[in-house]
XYZ file of C-alpha atoms in Angstrom:
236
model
C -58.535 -10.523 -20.064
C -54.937 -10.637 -21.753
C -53.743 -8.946 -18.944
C -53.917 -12.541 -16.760
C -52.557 -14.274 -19.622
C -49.463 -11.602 -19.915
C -49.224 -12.323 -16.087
C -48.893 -15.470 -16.134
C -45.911 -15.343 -18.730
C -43.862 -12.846 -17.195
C -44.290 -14.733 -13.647
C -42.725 -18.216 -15.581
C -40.088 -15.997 -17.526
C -38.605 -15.420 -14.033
C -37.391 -18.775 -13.286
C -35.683 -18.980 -16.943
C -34.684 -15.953 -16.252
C -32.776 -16.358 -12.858
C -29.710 -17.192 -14.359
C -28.814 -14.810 -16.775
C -30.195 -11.388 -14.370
C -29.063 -10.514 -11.433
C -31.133 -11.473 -8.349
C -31.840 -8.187 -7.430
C -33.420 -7.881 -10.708
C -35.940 -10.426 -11.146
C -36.757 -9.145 -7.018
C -37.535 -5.645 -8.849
C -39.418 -7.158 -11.626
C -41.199 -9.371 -9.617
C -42.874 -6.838 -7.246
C -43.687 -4.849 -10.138
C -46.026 -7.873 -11.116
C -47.109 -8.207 -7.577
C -47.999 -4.677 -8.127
C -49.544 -5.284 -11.275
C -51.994 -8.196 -9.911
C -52.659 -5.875 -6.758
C -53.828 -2.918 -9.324
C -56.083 -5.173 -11.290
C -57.683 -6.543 -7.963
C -60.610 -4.175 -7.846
C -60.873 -4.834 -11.920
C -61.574 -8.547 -11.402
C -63.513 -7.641 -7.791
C -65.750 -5.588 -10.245
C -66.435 -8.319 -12.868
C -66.861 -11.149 -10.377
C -69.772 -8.853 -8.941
C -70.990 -8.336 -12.094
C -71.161 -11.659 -13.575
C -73.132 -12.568 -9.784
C -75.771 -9.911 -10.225
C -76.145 -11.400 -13.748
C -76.689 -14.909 -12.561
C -79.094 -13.664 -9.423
C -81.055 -11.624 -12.080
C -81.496 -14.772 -14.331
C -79.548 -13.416 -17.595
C -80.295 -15.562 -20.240
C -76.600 -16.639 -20.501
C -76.234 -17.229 -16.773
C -74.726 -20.782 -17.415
C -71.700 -18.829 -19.736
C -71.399 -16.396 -17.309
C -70.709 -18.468 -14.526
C -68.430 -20.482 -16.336
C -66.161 -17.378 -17.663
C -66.832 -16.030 -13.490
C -65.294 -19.531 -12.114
C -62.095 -19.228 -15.098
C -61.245 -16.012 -13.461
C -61.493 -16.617 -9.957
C -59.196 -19.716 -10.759
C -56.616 -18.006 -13.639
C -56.532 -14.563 -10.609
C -55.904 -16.919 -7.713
C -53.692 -18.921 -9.469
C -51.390 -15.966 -10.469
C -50.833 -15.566 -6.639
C -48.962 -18.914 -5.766
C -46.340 -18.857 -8.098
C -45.920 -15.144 -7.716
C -45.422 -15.718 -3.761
C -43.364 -18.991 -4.939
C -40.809 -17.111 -6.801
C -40.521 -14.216 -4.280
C -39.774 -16.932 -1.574
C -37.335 -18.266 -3.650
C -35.589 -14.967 -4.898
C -35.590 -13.732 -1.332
C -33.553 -17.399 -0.240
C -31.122 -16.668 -3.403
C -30.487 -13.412 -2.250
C -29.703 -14.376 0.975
C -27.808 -17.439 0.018
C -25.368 -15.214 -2.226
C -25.091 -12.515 0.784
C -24.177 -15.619 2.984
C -21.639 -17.198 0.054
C -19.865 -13.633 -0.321
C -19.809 -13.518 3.586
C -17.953 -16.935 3.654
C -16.143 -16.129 0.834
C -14.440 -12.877 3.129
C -13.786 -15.107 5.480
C -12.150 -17.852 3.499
C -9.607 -14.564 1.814
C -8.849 -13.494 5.531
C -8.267 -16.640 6.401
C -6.000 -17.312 3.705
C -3.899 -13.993 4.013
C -3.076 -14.584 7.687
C -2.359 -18.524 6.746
C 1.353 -17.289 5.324
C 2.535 -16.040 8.894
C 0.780 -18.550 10.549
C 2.968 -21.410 8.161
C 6.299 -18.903 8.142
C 8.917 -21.753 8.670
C 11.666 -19.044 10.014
C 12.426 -19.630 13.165
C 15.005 -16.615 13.493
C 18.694 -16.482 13.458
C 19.340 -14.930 17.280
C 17.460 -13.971 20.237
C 16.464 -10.689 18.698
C 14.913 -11.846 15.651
C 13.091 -15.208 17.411
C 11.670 -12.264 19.561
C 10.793 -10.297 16.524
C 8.913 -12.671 15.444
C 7.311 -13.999 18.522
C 5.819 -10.371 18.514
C 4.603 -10.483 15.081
C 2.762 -13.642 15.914
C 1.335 -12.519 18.839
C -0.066 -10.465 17.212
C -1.800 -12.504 14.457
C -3.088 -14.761 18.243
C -4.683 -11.444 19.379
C -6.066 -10.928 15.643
C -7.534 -14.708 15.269
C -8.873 -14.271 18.736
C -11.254 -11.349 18.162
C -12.137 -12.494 14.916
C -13.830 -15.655 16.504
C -16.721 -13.434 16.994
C -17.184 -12.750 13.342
C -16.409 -16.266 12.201
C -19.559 -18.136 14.876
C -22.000 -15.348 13.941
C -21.359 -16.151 9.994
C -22.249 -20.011 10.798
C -24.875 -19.542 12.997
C -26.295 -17.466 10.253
C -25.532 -20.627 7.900
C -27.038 -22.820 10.014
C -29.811 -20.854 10.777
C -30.259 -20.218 7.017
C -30.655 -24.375 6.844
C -32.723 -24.643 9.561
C -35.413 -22.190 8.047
C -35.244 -22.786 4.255
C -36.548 -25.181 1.904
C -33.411 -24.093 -0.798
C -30.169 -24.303 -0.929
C -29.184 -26.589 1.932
C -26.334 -28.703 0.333
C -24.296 -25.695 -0.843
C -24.633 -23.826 2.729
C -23.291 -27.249 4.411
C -20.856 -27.234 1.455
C -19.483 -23.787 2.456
C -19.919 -24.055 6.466
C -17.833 -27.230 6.074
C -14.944 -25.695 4.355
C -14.682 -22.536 6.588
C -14.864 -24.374 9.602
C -12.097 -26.682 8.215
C -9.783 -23.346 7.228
C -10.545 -21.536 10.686
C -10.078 -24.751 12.637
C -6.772 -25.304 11.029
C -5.380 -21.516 11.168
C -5.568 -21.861 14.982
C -3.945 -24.779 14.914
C -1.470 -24.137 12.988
C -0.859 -20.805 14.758
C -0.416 -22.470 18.264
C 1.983 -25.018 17.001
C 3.720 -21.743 15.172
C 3.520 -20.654 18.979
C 5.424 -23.403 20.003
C 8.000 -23.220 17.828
C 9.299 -19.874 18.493
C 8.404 -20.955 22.262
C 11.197 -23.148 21.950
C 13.536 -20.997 19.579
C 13.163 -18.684 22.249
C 14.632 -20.845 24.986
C 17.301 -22.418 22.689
C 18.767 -18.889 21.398
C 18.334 -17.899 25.512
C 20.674 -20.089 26.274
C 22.926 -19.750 23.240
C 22.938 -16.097 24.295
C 23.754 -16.530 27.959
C 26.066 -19.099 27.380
C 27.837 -16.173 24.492
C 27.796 -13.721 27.546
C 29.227 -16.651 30.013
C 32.095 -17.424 27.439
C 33.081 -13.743 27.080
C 32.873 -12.968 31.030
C 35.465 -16.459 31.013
C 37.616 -14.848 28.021
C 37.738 -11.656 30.023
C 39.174 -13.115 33.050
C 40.816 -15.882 32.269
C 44.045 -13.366 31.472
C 44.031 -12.299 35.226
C 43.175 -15.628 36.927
C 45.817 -17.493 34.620
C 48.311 -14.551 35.262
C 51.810 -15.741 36.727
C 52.352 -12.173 38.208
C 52.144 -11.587 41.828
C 54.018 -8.903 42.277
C 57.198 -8.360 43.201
C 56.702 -6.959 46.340
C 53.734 -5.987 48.888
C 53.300 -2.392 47.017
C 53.146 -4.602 43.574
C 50.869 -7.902 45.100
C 48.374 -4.677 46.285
């Protein structure tokens, strides 16, 4: 009966294991012991029936055989709990490191669209504050259908806490920081909106009052003009 024994150390080896593989791994090696223990169930099945029609037929060494029947029911079943243990647990790391390389996305797309959001130019005339009031409306429409992907990443997080036994700190860890990130993009994006809000009006008016002064510099030489003619043909 090695073959429990070898079990039983390749089942532990996985935990020592976990951080020098890759999760996907130890998953693969795992179900190949799952596999393994499956395969030798009709071994054991066959021995355990064995050992009982011993003991029912009064073998002389019933009292061994019993003994040696009871170690294997408890060594078989016992392979079973850590085996399902450590799948539980490599399934929650897998999904934990899918969920941290989700966040992670987020956090770089986030970050990328943070330098327009914080762009401290406000622009220079009324063409170039409308320039760049249309490349921030654009980053608006681009935050605003993100949302969608940014609630169904936390309600996976919180989901993930809600329903595991592992990992809960660093999920709240990560959920915390992207929701302070996406919370402060948007605000930082409507006070941006704002700002060029009220560039816009200010260079308006410096613009209209530009076109004012050179509609005054164009006819102030006529209104100010000391010719009236010199007779009725000229006054016409």
């Amino acid at each position: 009966m090695g073959y429990s024994t070898q079990s039983d150390f390749q089942i532990l080896a996985l935990a020592s294991d976990a951080h020098a593989s890759g999760v996907k791994k130890l998953q693969k090696k795992l179900a190949l012991i799952e596999t393994d223990i499956s395969v030798h169930k009709d071994q054991i099945d066959a021995l355990l029936s064995q050992a009982s029609q011993f003991i029912d037929e009064g073998h002389f060494d019933a009292e061994g055989i019993r003994k040696k029947k009871e170690a294997l029911v408890e060594r078989y079943e016992r392979l079973s709990v850590p085996a399902n243990d450590q799948r539980e647990r490599l399934e929650a790391s897998c999904e934990l490191q899918q969920f941290l390389r989700d966040v992670d996305d987020e956090i770089a797309w986030i970050k990328e669209r943070e330098s327009i959001a914080t762009l401290p130019n406000r622009g220079m005339n009324l063409a170039g504050v409308q320039n760049l009031q249309k490349k921030h409306n654009a980053l608006m429409a681009e935050l605003s259908t993100h949302d969608p992907r940014i609630k169904a990443v936390r309600e996976k997080g919180e989901g993930m806490i809600a329903g595991s036994k592992h990992h809960a700190e660093d999920i709240e860890s990560k959920l915390s920081e992207l929701a302070h990130l996406w919370n402060q993009i948007k605000e930082t994006a409507e006070s941006r909106k704002q700002v060029l809000e009220d560039s816009y009006e200010a260079q308006k008016y410096f613009s209209d009052a530009l076109a004012a002064e050179l509609w005054m510099k164009d006819i102030e030489p006529v209104v100010g003009s000391s010719d009236y003619g010199k007779d009725e043909d000229m006054a016409e």
